[in-house]
Coordinates of C-alpha atoms and ligand atoms in Angstrom, one line a residue:
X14 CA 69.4 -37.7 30.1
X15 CA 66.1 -35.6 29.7
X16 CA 66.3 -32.2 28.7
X17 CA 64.8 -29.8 31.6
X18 CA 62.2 -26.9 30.5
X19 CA 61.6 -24.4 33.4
X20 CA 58.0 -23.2 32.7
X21 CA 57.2 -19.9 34.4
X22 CA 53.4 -19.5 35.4
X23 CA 53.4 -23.2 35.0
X24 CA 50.3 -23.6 37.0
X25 CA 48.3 -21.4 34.8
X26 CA 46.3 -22.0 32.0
X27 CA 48.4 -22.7 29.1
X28 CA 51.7 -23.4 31.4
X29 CA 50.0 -26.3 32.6
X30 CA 48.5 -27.4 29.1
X31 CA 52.4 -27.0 27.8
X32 CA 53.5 -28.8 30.6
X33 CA 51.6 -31.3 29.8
X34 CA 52.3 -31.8 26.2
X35 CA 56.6 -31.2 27.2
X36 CA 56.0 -34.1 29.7
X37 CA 54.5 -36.1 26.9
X38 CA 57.1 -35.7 24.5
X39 CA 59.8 -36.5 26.9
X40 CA 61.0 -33.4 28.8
X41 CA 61.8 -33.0 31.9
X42 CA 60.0 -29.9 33.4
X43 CA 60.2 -27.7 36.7
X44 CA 57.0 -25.2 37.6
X45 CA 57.4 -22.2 39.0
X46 CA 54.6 -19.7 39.8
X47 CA 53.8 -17.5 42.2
X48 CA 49.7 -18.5 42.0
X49 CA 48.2 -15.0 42.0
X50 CA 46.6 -15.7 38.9
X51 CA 46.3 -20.0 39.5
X52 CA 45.8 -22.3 42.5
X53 CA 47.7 -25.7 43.1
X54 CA 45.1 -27.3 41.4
X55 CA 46.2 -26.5 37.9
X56 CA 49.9 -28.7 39.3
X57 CA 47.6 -31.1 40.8
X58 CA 45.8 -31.7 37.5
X59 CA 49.6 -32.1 35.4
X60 CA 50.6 -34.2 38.0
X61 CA 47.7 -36.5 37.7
X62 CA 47.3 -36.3 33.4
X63 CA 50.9 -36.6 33.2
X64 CA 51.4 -39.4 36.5
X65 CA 54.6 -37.9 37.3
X66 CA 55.3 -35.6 40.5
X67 CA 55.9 -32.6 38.5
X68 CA 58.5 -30.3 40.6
X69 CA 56.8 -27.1 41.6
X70 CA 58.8 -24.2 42.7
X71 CA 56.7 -21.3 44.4
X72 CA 58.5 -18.2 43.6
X73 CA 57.9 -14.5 42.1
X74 CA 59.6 -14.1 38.8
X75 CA 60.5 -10.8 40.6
X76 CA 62.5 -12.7 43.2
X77 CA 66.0 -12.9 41.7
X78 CA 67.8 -14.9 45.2
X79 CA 64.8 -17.5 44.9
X80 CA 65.4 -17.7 41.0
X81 CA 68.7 -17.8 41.5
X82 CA 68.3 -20.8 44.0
X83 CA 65.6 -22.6 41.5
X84 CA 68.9 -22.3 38.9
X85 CA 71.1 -23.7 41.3
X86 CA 69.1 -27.0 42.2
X87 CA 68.0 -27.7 39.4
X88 CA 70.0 -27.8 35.6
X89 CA 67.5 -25.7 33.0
X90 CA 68.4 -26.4 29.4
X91 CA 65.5 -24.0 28.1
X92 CA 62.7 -22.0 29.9
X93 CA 59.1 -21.0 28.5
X94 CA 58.3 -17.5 30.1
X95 CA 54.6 -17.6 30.9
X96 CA 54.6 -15.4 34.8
X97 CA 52.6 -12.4 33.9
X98 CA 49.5 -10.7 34.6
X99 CA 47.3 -10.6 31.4
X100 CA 43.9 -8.6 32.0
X101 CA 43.3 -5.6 29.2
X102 CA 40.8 -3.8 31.4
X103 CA 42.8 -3.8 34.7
X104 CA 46.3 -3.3 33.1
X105 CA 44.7 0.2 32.0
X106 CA 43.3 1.0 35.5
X107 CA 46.8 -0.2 37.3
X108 CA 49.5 0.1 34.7
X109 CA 52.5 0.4 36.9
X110 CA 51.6 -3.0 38.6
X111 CA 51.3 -4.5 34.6
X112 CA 54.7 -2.8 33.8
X113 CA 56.5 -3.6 37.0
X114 CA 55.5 -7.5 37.2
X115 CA 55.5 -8.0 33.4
X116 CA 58.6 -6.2 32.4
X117 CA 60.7 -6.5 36.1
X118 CA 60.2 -10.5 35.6
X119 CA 61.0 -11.2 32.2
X120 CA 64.3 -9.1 32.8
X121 CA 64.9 -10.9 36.0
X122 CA 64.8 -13.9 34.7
X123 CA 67.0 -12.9 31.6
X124 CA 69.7 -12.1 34.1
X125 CA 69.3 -15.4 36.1
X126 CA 69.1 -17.4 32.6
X127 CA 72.2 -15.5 31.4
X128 CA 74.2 -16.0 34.8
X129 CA 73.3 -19.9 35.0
X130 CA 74.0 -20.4 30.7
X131 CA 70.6 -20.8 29.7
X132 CA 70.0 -19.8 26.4
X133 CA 66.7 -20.7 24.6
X134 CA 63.6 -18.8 26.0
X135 CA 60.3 -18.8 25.0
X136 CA 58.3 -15.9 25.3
X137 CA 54.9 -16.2 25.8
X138 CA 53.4 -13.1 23.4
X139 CA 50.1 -12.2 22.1
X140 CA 48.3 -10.9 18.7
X141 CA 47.4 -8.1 20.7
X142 CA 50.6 -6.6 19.6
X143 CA 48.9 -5.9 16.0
X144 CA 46.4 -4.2 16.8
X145 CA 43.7 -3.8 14.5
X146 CA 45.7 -4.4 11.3
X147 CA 45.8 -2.9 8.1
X148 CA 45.8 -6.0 6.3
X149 CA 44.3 -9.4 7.3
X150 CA 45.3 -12.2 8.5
X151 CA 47.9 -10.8 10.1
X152 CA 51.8 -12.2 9.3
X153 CA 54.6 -11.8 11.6
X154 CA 55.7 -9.1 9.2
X155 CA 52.5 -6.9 9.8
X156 CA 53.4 -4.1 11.6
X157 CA 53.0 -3.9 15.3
X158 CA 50.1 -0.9 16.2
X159 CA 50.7 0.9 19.1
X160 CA 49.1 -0.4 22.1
X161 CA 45.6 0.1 23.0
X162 CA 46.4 -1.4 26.4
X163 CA 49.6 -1.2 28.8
X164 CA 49.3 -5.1 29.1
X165 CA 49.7 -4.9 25.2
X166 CA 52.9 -3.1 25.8
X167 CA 54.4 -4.9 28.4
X168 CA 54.1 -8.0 25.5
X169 CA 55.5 -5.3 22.6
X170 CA 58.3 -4.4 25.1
X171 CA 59.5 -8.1 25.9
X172 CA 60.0 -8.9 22.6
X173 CA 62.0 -6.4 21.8
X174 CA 63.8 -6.9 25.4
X175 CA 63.8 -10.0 24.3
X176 CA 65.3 -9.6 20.5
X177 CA 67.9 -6.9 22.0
X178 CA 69.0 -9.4 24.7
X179 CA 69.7 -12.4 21.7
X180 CA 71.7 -9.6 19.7
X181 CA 73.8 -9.2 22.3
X182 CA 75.1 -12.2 23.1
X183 CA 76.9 -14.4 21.3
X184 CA 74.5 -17.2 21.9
X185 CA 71.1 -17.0 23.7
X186 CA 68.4 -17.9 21.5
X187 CA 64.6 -16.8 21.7
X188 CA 61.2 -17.2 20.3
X189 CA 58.4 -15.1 20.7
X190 CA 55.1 -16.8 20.2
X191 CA 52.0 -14.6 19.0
X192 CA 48.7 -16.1 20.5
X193 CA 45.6 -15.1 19.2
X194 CA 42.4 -16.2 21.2
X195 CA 43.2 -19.2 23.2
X196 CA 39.9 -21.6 24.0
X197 CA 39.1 -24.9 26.1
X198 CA 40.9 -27.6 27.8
X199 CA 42.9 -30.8 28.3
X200 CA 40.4 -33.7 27.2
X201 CA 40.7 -35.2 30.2
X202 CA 39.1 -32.0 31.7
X203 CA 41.5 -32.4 34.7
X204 CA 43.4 -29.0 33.9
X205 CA 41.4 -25.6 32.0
X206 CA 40.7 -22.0 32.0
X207 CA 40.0 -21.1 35.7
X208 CA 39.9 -17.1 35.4
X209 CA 40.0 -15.5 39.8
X210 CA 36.8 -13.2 39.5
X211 CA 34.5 -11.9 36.6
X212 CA 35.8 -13.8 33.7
X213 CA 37.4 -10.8 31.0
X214 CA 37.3 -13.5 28.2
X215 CA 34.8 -14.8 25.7
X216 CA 34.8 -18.6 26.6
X217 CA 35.2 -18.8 30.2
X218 CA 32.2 -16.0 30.3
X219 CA 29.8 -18.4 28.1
X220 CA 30.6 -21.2 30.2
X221 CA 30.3 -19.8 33.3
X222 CA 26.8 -18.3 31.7
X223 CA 25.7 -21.8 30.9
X224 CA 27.0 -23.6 34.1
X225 CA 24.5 -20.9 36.2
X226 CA 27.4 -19.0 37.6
X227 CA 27.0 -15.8 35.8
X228 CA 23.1 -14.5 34.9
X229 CA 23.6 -13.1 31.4
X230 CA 26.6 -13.1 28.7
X231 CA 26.8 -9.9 27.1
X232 CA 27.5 -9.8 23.5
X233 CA 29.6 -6.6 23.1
X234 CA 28.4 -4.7 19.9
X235 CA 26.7 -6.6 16.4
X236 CA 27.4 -2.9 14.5
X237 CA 31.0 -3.8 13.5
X238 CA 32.1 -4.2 9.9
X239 CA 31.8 -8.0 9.5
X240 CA 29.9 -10.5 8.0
X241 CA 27.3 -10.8 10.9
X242 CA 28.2 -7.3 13.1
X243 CA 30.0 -9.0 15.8
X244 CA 34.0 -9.0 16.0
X245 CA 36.1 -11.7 14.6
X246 CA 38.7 -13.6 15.8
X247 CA 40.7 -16.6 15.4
X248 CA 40.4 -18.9 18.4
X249 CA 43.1 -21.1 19.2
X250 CA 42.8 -24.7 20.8
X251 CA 44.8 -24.4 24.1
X252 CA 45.8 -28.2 23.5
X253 CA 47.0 -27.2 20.1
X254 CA 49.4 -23.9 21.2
X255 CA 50.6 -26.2 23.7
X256 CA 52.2 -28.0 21.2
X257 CA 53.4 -24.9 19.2
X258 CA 55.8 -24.4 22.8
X259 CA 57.5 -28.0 22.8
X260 CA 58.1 -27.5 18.7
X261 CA 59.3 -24.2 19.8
X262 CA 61.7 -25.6 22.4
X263 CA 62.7 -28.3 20.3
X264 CA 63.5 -26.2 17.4
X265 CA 66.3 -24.3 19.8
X266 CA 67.3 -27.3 21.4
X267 CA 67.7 -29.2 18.6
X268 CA 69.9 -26.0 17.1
X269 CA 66.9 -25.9 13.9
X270 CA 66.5 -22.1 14.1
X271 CA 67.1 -20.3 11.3
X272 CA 67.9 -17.0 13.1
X273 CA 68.8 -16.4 17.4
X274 CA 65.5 -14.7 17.8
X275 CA 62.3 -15.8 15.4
X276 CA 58.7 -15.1 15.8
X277 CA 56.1 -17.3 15.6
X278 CA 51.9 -16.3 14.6
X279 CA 50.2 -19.4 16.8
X280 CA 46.2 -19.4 15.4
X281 CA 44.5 -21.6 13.4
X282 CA 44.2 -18.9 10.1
X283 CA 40.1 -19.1 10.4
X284 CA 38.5 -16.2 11.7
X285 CA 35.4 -17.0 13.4
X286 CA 32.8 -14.7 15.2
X287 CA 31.5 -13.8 18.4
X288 CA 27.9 -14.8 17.3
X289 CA 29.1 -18.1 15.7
X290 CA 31.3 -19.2 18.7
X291 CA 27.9 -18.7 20.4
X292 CA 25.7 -20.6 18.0
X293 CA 28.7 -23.5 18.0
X294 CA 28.6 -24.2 21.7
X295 CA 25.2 -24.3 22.0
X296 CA 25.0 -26.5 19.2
X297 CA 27.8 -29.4 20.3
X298 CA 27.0 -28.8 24.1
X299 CA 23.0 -29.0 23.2
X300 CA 22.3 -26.2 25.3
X301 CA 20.7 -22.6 25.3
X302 CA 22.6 -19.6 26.5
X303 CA 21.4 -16.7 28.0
X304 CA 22.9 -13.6 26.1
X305 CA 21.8 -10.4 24.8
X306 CA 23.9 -7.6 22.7
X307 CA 24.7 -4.3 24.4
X308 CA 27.7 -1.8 23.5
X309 CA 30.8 -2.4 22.0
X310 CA 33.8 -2.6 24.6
X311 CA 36.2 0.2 24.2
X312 CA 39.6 -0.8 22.9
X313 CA 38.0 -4.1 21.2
X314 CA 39.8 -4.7 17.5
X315 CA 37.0 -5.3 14.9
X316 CA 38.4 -8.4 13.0
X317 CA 42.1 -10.0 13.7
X318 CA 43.2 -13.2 12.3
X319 CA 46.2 -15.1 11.7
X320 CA 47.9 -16.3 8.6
X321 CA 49.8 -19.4 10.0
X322 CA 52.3 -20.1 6.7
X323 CA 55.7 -19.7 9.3
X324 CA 54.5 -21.6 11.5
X325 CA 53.5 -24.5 9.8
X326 CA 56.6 -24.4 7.2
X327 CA 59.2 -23.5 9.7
X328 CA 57.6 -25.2 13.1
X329 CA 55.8 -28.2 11.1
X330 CA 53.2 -27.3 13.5
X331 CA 49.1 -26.6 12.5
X332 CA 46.1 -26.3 14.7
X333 CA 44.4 -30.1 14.6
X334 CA 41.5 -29.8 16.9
X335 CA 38.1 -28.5 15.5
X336 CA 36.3 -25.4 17.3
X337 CA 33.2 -28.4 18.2
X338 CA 35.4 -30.3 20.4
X339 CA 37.1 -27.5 21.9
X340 CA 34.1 -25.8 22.8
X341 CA 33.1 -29.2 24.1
X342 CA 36.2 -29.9 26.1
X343 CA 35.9 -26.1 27.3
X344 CA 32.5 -26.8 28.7
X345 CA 33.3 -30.0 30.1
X346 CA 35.8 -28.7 32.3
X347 CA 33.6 -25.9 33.3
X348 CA 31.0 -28.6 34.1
X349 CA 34.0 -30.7 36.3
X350 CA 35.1 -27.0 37.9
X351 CA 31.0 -26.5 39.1
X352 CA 30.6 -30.4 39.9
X353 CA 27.5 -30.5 37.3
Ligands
LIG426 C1 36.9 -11.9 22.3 C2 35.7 -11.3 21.6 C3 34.8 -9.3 22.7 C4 33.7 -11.1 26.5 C5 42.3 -10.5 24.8 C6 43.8 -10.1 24.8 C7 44.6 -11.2 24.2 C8 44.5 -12.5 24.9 C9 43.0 -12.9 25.0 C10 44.8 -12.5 27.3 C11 35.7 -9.8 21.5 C12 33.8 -10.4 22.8 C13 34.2 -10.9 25.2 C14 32.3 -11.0 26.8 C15 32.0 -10.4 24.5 N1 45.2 -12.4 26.1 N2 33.4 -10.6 24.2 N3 31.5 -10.6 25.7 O1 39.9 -9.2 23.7 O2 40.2 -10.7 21.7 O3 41.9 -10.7 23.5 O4 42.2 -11.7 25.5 O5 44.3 -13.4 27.8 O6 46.0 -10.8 24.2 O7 43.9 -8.9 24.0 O8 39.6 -11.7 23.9 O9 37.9 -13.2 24.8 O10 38.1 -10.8 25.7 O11 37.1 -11.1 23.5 O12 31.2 -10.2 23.5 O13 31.8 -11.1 27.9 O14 34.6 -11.6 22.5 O15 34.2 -8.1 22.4 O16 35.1 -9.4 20.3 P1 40.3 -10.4 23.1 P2 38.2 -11.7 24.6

């Protein structure tokens, strides 16, 4: 019998990619998203990379009868916690709806998992909880910065909801995963990055720029500290941290955790910046983008990087695609989305 992954904000961008790569490695998985950040389209595209009608559960995370009910018909033997909203800029403008959805769902579904005898979660986290660090590339042990954003605090708060909830308990078991910049999309270019409104991210902004969509990108700031003056970061294939969830579930399932709550850097360890992600997808896609450099964006870290040693000794996982194809596969989707 199939183990059974619930995957919150399953019809988002990396809930579908993980549901994807789950599917492929023999899971059985149930969706559930409330689609104020996705459309059906991103479950359509799973159920057609995947050729298997993929249960999908519309529901609010917030919802504790309709979780409750999802529990009931359906026997969860680990859940990966995606269901939150995740824009810097607006969580600063409307923090009470980042700290009500993000932090009300997570403990929802904490009581629901507890109720029903779930105990392995995966919590989808982000770099963003470092800050700009001291010290680069960043470990798991580098300490946390405060917050520059309230949406980085609603991911600083449900890990330590999170790591308080497995010391509790005699026997729930969690992982937090720490994203850095997640880029592209499924090879197939059926599922991908599909941001409602002005895109807030690098990627989806220069492919939206080269699809016609948008007029100009704007390069915010060369004046920084770095090799070429624009910020670094280490941009993760979504393909790739896709995998880092199923090892994650796998690891709990398969009782290989070394402690009840572990945290896990996902990145590739290569910093790489704004200007060369730029010059790269010109150069695979063969095309020129329209750009120009204005001001820096307040709250923007400088440099942030990750040094992937846990993850690849503890997990046995490591980033395998190169930044050419998933700049590639990022633009091909884009090209699929616009029907270019
Ligand atoms: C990357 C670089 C910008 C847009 C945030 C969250 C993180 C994660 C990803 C949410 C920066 C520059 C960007 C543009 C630009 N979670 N940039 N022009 O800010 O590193 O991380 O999003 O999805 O938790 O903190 O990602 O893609 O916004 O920016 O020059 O139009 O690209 O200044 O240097 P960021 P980003």
């Amino acid at each position: 019998m199939s183990k059974c992954v619930l995957v919150t904000g399953g019809a988002g961008y990396i809930g579908s990619h993980t549901t994807v790569e789950l599917t492929a490695a023999g899971y059985d998985v149930v969706i559930a998203d409330n689609l104020s950040n996705s459309d059906m389209s991103g479950v359509e595209g799973v159920r057609t990379i995947t050729g298997k009608n993929i249960p999908f559960i519309e529901l609010n995370c917030l919802d504790r009868a309709a979780m409750e009910k999802l529990f009931e018909d359906y026997k969860i033997d680990a859940v990966i916690h995606f269901a939150a909203f995740k824009a810097v800029g607006e969580s600063v403008a409307e923090p009470l709806k980042y700290y009500s959805n993000n932090i009300e769902s997570f403990v929802t579904l904490l009581q629901v998992a507890e109720k029903y005898g779930v105990n392995n979660i995966v919590f989808s986290s982000s770099a963003t909880v470092y800050g700009q660090p001291d010290v680069l590339p960043a470990t798991e042990q580098t300490p946390r910065k405060p917050a520059t954003s309230p949406y980085g605090n609603t991911k600083q708060m449900c890990e330590d909801i999170l790591r308080d909830t497995v010391a509790a308990s005699q026997s729930l078991k969690g992982i937090a995963l720490r994203y850095f910049n997640p880029i592209g999309a499924h090879p197939s270019a059926l599922i991908g990055e599909l941001p409602k409104g002005v895109p807030n991210n690098l990627v989806p902004f220069i492919t939206q720029t080269a699809a016609g969509v948008r007029e100009c990108l704007s390069i915010f700031g060369d004046d920084y500290n770095t090799p070429d003056g624009s910020c670094l970061r280490d941009y993760i294939d979504v393909v790739d941290l896709a995998k880092a969830h199923v090892t994650a579930v796998s690891r709990m399932l398969d009782d290989k955790n070394k402690e009840r709550y572990e945290i896990f850097n996902i990145g590739t360890g290569r910093a790489v910046s704004v200007f060369e992600l730029v010059n790269t997808f010109e150069k695979v896609n063969n095309l020129k983008l329209n750009y120009k450099v204005v001001g820096r964006r307040p709250g923007d870290v400088e440099s942030v990087w990750a040094d992937t040693t846990l993850a690849e000794t503890e997990l046995g996982w490591k980033a395998e695609r190169s930044l050419d194809d998933t700049l590639k596969s990022a633009w091909e989707w884009e090209k699929r989305v616009r029907g270019l």
